[in-house]
CSV table of C-alpha atoms and ligand atoms in Angstrom, one decimal:
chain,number,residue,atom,x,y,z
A,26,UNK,CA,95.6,18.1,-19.7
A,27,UNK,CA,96.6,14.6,-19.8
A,28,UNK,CA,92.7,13.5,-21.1
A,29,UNK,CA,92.8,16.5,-23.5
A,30,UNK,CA,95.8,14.9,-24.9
A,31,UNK,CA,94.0,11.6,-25.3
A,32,UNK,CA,91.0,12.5,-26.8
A,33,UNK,CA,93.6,14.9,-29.3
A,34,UNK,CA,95.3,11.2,-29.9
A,35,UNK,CA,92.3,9.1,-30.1
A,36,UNK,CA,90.7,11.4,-32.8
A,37,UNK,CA,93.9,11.5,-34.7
A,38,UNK,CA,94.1,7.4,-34.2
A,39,UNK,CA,90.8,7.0,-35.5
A,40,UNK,CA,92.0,9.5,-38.4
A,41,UNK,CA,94.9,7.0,-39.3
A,42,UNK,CA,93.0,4.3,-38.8
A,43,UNK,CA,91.8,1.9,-41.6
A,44,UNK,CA,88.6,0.7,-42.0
A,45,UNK,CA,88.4,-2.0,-39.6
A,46,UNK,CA,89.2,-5.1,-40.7
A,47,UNK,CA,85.8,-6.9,-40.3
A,48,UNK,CA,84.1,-4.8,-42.0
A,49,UNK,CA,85.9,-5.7,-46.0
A,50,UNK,CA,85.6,-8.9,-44.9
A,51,UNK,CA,81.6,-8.9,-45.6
A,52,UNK,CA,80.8,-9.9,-49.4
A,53,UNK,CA,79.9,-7.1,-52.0
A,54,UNK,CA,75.9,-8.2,-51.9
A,55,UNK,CA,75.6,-8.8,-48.4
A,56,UNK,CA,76.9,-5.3,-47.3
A,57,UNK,CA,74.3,-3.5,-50.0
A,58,UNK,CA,71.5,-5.8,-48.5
A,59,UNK,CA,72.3,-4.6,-45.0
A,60,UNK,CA,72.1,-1.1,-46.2
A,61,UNK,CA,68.6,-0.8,-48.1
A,62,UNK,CA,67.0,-2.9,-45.0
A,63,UNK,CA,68.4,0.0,-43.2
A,64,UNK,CA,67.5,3.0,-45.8
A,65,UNK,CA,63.4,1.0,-45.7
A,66,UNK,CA,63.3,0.7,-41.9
A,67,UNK,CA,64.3,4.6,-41.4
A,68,UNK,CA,61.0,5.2,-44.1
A,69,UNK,CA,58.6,3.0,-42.4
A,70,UNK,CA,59.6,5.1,-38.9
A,71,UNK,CA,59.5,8.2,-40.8
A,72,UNK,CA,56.1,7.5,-42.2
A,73,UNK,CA,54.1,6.0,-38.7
A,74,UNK,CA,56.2,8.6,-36.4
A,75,UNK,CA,56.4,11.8,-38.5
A,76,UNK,CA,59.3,14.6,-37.1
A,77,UNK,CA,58.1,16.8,-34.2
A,78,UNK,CA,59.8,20.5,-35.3
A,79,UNK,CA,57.1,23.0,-35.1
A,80,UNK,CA,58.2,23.4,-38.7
A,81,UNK,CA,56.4,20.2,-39.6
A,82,UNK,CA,53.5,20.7,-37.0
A,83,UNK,CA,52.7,23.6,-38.9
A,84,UNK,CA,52.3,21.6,-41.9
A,85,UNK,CA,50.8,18.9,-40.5
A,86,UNK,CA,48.3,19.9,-37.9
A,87,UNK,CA,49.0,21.9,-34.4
A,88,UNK,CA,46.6,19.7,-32.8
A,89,UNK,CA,48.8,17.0,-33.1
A,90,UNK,CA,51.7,18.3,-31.9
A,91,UNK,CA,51.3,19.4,-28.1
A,92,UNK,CA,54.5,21.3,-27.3
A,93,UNK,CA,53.9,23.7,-29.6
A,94,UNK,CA,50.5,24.3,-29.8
A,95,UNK,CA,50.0,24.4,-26.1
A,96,UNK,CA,50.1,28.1,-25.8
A,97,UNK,CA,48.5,29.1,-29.1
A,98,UNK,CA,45.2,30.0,-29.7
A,99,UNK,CA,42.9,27.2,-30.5
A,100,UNK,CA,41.9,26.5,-34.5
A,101,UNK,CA,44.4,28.6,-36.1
A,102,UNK,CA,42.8,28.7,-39.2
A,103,UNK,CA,44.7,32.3,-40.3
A,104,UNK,CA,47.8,33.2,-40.7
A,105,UNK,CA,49.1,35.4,-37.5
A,106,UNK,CA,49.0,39.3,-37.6
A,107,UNK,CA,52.5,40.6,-37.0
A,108,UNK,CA,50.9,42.0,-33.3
A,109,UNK,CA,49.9,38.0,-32.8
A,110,UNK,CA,53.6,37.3,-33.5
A,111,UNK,CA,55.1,39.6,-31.0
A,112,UNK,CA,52.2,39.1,-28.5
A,113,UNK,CA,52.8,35.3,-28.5
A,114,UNK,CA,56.5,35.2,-28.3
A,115,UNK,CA,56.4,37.4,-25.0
A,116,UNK,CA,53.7,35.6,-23.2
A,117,UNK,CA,54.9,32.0,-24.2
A,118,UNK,CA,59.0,32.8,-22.9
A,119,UNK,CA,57.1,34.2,-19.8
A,120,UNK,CA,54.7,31.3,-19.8
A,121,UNK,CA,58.0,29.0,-20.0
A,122,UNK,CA,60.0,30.6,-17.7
A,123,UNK,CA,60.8,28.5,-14.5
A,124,UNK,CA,59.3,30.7,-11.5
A,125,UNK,CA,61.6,33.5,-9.3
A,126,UNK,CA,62.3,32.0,-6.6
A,127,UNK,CA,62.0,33.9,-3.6
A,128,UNK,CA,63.2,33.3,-0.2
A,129,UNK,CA,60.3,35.1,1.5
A,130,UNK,CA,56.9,34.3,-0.5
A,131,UNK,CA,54.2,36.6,0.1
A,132,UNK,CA,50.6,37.1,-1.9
A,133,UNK,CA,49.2,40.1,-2.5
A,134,UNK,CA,45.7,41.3,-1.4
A,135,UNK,CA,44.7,43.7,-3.6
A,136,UNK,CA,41.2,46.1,-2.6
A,137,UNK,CA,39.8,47.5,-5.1
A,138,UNK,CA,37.7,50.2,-3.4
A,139,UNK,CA,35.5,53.5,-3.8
A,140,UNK,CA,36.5,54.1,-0.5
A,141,UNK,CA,36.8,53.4,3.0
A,142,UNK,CA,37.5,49.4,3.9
A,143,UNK,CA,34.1,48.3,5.9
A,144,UNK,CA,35.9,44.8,6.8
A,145,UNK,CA,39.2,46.4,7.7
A,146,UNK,CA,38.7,45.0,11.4
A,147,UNK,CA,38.0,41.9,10.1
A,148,UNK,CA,41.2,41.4,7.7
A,149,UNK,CA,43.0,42.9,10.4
A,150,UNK,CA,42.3,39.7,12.6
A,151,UNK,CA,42.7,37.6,9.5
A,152,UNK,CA,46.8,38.9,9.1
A,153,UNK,CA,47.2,39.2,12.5
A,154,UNK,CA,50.4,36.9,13.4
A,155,UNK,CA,51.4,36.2,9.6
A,156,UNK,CA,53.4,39.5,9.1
A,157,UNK,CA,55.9,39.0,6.5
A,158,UNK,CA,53.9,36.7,4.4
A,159,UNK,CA,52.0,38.6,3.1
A,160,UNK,CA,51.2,42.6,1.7
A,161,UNK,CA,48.5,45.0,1.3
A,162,UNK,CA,47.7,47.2,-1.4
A,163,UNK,CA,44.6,49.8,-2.0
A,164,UNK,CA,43.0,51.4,-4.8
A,165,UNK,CA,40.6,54.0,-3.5
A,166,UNK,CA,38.9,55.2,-6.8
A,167,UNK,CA,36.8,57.6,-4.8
A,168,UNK,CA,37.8,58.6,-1.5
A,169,UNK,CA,40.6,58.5,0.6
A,170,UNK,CA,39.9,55.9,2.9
A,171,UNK,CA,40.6,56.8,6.7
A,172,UNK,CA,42.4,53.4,8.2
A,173,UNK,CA,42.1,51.6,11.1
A,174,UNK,CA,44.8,48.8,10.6
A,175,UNK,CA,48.0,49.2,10.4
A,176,UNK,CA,48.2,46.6,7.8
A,177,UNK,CA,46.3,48.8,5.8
A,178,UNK,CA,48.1,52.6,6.8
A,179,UNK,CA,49.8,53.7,3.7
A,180,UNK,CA,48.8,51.1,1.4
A,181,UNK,CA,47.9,53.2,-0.8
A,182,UNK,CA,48.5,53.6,-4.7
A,183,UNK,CA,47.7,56.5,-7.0
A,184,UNK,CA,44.2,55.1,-8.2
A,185,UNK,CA,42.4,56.9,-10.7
A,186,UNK,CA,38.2,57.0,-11.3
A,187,UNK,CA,36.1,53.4,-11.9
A,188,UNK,CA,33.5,53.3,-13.3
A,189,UNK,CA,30.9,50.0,-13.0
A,190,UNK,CA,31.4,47.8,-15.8
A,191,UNK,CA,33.8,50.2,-18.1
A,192,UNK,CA,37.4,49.0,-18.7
A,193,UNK,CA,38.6,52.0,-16.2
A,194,UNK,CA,37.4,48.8,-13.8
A,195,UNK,CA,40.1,46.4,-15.9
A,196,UNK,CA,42.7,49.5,-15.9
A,197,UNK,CA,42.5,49.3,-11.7
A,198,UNK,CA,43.2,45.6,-11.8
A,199,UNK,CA,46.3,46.0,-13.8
A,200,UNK,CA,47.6,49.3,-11.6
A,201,UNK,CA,47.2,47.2,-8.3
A,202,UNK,CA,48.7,44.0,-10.5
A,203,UNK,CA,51.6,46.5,-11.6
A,204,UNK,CA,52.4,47.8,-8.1
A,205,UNK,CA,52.4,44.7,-6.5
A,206,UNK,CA,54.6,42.9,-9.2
A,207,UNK,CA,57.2,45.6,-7.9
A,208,UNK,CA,57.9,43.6,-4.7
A,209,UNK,CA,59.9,39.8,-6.1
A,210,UNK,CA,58.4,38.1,-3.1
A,211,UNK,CA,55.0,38.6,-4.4
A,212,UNK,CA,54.2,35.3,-5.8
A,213,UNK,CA,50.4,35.1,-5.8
A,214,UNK,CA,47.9,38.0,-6.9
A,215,UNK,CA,44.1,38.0,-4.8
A,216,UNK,CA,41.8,41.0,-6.0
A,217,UNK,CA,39.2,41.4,-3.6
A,218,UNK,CA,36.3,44.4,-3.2
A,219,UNK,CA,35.1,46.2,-0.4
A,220,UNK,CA,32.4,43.7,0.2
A,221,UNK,CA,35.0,40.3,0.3
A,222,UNK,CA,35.4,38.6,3.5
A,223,UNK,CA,38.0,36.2,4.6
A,224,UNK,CA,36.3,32.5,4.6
A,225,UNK,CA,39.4,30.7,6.1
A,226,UNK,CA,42.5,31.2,8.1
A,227,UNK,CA,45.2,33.1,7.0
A,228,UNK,CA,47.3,29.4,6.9
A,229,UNK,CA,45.1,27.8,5.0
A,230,UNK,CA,44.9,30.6,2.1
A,231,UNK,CA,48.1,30.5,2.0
A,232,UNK,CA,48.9,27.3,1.3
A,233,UNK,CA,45.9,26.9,-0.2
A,234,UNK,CA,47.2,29.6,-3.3
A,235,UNK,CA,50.8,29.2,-2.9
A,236,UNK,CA,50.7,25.1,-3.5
A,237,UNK,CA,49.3,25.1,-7.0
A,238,UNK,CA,50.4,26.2,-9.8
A,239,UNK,CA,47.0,27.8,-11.3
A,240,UNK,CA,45.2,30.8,-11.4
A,241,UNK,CA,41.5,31.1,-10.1
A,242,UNK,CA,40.5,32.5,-13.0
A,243,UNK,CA,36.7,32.1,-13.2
A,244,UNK,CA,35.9,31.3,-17.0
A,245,UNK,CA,33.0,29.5,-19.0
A,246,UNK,CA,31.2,29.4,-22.0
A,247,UNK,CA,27.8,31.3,-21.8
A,248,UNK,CA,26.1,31.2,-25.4
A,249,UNK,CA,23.4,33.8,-24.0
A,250,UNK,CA,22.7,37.2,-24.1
A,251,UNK,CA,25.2,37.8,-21.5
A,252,UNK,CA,27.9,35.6,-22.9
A,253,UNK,CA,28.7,35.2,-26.3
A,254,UNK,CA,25.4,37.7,-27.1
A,255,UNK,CA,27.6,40.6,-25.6
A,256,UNK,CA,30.7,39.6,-28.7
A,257,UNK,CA,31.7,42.1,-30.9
A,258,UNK,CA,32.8,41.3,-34.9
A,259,UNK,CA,34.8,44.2,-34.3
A,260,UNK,CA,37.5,42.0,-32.2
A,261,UNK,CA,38.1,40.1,-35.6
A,262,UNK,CA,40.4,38.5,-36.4
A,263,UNK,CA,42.6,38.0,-33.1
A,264,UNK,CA,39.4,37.1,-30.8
A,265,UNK,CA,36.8,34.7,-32.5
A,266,UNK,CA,33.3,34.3,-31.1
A,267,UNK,CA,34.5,31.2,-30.6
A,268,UNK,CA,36.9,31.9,-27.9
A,269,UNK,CA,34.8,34.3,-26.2
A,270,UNK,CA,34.6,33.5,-22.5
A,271,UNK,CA,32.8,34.9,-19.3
A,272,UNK,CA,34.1,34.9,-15.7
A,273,UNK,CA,33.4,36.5,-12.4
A,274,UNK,CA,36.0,39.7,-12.3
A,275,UNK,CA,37.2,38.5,-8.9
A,276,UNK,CA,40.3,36.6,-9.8
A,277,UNK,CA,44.2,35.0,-7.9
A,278,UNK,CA,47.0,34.7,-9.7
A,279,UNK,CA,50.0,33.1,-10.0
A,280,UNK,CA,52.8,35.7,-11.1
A,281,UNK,CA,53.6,34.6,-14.4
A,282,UNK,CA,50.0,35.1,-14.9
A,283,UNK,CA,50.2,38.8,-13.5
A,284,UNK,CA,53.2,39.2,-15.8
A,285,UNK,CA,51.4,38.0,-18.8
A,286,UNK,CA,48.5,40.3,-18.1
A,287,UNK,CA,51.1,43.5,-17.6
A,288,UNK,CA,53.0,42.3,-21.7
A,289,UNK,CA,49.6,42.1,-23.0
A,290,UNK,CA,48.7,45.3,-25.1
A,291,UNK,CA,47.1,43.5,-28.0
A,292,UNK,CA,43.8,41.7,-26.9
A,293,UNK,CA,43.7,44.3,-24.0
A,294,UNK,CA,43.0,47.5,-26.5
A,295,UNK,CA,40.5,44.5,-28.2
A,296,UNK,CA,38.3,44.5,-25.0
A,297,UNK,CA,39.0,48.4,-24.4
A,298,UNK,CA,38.0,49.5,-28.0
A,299,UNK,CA,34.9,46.9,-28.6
A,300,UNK,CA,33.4,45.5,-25.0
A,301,UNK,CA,31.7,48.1,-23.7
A,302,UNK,CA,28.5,49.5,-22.6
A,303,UNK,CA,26.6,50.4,-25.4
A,304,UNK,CA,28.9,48.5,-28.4
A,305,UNK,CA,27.0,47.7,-31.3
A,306,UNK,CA,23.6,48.5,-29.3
A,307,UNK,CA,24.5,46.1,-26.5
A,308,UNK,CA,26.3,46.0,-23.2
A,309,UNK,CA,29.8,44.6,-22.7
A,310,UNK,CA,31.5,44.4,-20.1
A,311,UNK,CA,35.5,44.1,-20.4
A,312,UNK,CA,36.3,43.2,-16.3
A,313,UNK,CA,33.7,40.2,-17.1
A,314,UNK,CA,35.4,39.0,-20.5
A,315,UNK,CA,39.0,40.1,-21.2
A,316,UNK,CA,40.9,37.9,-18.6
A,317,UNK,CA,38.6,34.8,-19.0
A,318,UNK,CA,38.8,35.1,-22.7
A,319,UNK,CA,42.6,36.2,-22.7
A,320,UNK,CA,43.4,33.3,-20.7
A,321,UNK,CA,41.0,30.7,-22.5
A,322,UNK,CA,43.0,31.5,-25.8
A,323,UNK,CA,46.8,32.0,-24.5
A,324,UNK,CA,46.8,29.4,-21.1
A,325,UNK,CA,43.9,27.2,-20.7
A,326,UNK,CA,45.6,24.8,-18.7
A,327,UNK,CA,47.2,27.2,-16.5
A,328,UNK,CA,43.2,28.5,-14.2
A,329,UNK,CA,40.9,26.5,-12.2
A,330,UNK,CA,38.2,28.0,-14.3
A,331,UNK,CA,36.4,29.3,-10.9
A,332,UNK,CA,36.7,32.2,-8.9
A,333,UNK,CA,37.6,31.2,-5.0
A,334,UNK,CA,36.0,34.0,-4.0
A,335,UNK,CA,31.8,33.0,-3.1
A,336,UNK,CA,29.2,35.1,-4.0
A,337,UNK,CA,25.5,33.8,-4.6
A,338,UNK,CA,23.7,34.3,-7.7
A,339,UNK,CA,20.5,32.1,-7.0
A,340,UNK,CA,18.1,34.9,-6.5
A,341,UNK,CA,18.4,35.2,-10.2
A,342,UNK,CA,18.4,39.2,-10.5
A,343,UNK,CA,20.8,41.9,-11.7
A,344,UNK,CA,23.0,41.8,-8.6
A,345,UNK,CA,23.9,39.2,-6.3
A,346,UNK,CA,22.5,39.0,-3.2
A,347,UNK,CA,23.9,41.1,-0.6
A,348,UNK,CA,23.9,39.4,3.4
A,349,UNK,CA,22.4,41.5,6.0
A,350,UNK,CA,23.2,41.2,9.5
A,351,UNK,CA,20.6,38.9,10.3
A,352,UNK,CA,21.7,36.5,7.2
A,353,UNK,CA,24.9,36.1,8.8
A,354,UNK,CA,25.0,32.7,11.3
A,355,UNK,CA,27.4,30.1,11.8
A,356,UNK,CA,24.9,27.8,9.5
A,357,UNK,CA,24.9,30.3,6.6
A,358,UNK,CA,29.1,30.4,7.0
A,359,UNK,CA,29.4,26.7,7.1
A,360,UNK,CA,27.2,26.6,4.0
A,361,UNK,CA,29.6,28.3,2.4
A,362,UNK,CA,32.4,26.9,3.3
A,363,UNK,CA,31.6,23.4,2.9
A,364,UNK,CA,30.4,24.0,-0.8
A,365,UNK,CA,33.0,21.8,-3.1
A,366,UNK,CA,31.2,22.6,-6.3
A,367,UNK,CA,31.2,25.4,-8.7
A,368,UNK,CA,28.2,26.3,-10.9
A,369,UNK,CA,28.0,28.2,-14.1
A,370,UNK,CA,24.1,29.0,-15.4
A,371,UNK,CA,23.8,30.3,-19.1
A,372,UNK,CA,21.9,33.0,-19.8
A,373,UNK,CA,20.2,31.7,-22.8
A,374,UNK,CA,16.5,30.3,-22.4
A,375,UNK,CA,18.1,27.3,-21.7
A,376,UNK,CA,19.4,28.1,-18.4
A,377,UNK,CA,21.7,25.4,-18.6
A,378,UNK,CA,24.0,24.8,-15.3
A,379,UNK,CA,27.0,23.4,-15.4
A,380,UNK,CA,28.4,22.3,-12.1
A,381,UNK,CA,31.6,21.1,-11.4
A,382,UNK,CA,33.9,19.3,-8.3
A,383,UNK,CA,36.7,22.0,-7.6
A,384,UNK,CA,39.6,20.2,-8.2
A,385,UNK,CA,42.4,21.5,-6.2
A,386,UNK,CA,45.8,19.5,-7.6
A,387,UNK,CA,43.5,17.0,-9.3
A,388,UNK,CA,42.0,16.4,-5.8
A,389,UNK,CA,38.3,17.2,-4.5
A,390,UNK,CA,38.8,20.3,-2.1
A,391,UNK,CA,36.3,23.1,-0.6
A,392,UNK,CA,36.4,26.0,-3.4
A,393,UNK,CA,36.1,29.0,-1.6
A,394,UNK,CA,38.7,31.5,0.7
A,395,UNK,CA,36.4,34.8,0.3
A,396,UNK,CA,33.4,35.9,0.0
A,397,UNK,CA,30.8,38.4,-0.9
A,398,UNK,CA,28.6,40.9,-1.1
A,399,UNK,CA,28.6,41.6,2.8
A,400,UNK,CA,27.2,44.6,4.1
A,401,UNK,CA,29.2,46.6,6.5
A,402,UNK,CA,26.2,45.8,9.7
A,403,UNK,CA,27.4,42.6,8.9
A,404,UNK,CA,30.8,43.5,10.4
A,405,UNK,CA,30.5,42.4,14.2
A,406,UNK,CA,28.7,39.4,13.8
A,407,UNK,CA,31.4,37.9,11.7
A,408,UNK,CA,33.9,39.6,14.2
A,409,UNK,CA,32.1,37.0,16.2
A,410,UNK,CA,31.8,34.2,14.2
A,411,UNK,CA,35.3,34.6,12.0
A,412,UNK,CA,37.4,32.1,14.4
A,413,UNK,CA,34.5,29.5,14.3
A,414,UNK,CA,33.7,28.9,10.9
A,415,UNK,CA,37.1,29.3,9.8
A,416,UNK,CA,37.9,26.0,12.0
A,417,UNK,CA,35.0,24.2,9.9
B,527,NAG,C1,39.9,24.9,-17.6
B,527,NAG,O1,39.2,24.8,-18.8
B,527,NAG,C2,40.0,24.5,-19.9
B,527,NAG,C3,39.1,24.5,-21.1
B,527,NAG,O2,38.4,25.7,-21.3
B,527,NAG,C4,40.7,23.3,-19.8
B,527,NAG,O3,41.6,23.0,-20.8
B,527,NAG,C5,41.5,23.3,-18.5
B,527,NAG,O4,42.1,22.1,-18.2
B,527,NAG,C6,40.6,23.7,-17.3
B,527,NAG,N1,41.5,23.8,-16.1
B,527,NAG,C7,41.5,22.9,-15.1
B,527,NAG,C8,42.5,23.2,-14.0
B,527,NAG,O5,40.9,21.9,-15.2
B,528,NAG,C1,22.4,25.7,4.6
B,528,NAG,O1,22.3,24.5,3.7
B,528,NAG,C2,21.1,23.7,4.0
B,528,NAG,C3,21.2,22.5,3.1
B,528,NAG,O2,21.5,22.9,1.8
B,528,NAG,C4,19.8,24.5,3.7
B,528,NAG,O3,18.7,23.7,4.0
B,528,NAG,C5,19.9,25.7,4.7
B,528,NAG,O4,18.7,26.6,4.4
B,528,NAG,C6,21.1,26.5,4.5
B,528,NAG,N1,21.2,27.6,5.5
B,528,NAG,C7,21.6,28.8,5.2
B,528,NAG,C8,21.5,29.8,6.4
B,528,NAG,O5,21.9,29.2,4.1
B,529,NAG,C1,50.7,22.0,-12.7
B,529,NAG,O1,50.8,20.9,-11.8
B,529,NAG,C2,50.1,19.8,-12.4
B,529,NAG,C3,50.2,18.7,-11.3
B,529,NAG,O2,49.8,19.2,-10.1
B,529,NAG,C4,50.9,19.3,-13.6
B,529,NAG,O3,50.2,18.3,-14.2
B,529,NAG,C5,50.9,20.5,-14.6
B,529,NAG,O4,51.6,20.2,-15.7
B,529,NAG,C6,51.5,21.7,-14.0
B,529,NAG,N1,51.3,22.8,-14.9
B,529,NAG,C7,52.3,23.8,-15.0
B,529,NAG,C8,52.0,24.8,-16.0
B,529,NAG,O5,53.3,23.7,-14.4
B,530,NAG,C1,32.1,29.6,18.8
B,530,NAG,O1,32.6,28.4,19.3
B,530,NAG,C2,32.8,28.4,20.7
B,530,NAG,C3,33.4,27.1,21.2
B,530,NAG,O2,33.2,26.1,20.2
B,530,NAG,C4,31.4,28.5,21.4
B,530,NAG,O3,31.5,28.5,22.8
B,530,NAG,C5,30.7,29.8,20.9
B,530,NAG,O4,29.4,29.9,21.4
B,530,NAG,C6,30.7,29.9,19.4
B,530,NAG,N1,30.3,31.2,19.0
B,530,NAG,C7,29.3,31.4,18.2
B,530,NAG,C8,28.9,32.8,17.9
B,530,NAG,O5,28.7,30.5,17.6
């Protein structure tokens, strides 16, 4: 009460008060002097720092003005769509928003699956002793898997038909994405396939995901026939050729990133209506291109830009290639693990390859946790091997 009073007196005192003194005691020229060096000194500031609003940044230039261009779309040459509006407030307050805390973190290992889990044995050893940081969930698409795990036993979620390479395969993603997202201790998202196999320790993927604050989101520019050759004009004028980006399906992510995926409905139905097999006489595949590109326009900043999950390309044909038993040694496992760069080929006649150091926080790191295309007779030799090449 007593400083409430106060403050009540000292804005009535300065109320009463006269000018002070000093102040009339300055002559008549000096005082307008003193007032137009102040008037041309705010102009000079206003002229080589000009104001910040994002009302002025739109006038100026968005490039120059970071904290509110960040999560737009680069070039915005256009004006918005009303859908671009709505789509952009949602995923920029979700963007924004300062992560749930949870008490008990967990990720989430999502299988997506035609059916039974070849590896279950082998991700059974892999959870082993960790229960409580982590849960499981499956989407059979085919058959109801039999289980042999009981981290796997009713793990289940209603799952609905995939098929390769149409955006049924991106509608899976966002089912397990959307049961998962249902537990608030499920802070980071891992999609794996039938095929995956654990590369490391259950400790070291953990922190390994849980201690940075991006995605592994695979993304890159391919101007080829199976990059930007597979863009549709139909995605005009929300997704430029431009911003069309390729990426391996197999993806983590943080859960603002899962969130974002879940509020997108615009550049989702984009991918759905106009990357698919057969558009325009050509072959698109959505699970390839909608989250690369949806996350190139909306967070760059925010994914690695490679997948952590291994899978080797070199042969150069359709498919990757696929271990057999006798492929599987401790050498082939270190190989893998010990690999610290990723590498992108185009598909033009170029074949340009881009290879870069994972960064993990900014720091040189191994870049894969998983890896495929295993075939189940691989099973008991890396039952054999798992606790020795994970210790690499
Ligand atoms: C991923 O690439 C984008 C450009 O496409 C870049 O802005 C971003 O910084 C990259 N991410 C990381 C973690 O380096
Ligand atoms: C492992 O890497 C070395 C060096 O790159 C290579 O010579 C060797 O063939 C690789 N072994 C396997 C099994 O991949
Ligand atoms: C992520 O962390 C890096 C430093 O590790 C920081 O520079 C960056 O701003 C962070 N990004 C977000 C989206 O929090
Ligand atoms: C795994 O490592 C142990 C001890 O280092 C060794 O005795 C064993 O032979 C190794 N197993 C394989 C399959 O390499």
């Amino acid at each position: 009460m007593k400083a409430v009073q106060r403050w009540h007196l000292s804005m009535k005192d300065m109320q009463i008060l006269p000018v002070p003194r000093h102040r009339s005691h300055l002559k008549k020229p000096t005082w307008i002097l003193v007032l137009v060096s102040l008037v041309s000194l705010f102009l000079i500031c206003a002229y080589i720092y000009p104001p910040h609003n994002s009302a002025a940044c739109y006038v100026l230039s968005s490039k120059g003005c970071n904290g509110f261009s960040h999560w737009l779309p680069p070039t915005p040459a256009r004006e918005f769509t009303d859908d671009e509006i709505a789509s952009h407030v949602v995923i920029r307050d979700i963007l924004s928003a300062p992560p749930t805390q949870s008490k008990n973190p967990k990720i989430a290992f999502l299988f997506l699956t035609p059916g039974a889990l070849p590896f279950e044995r082998l991700w059974d050893k892999f959870f082993h002793g960790h229960e409580g940081r982590f849960s499981v969930y499956v989407h059979a698409s085919k058959d109801k898997p039999l289980h042999f795990s009981r981290y796997f036993i009713n793990r289940e979620i209603r799952s609905d038909k995939v098929v390769w390479g149409k955006i049924s395969m991106v509608d899976a993603e966002r089912r397990l994405l959307a049961n998962a997202l249902k537990d608030p201790d499920n802070q980071h998202f891992v999609l794996l396939s039938d095929s995956c196999i654990p590369l490391q320790e259950f400790d070291y993927v953990f922190n390994y995901l849980m201690d940075t604050n991006v995605s592994f989101v695979d993304c890159f520019e391919d101007p080829g026939p199976h990059g930007s050759g597979r863009y549709s004009e139909h995605m005009l004028p929300e997704v430029e050729k431009s911003y069309f980006r390729k990426g391996s399906q197999w993806f983590t992510m943080k859960r603002r990133h899962a969130l974002v995926v879940m509020a997108d409905s615009l550049y989702y139905s984009k991918f759905r209506d106009y990357c698919k097999p057969g558009m325009d006489g050509r072959n698109c595949y959505s699970d390839e291109h909608y989250l690369p590109t949806f996350f190139y326009m909306l967070d760059p900043d925010g994914i690695a830009n490679w997948s952590v999950t291994h899978v080797d390309w070199s042969e150069g044909k359709w498919h990757p290639k696929s271990y057999r038993a006798q492929d599987v040694t401790y050498e082939l496992m270190k190989n893998i693990t010990s690999i610290d760069k990723s590498v992108h080929v185009t598909s033009d006649e170029r074949k340009e390859t881009q290879v870069r150091q994972c960064l993990w926080n900014g720091m040189p790191r191994q870049c894969y946790l998983f890896a495929r295309k295993f075939l189940p007779e691989t099973l008991d030799n890396l039952m054999q091997l798992f606790s020795n090449y994970t210790t690499i």
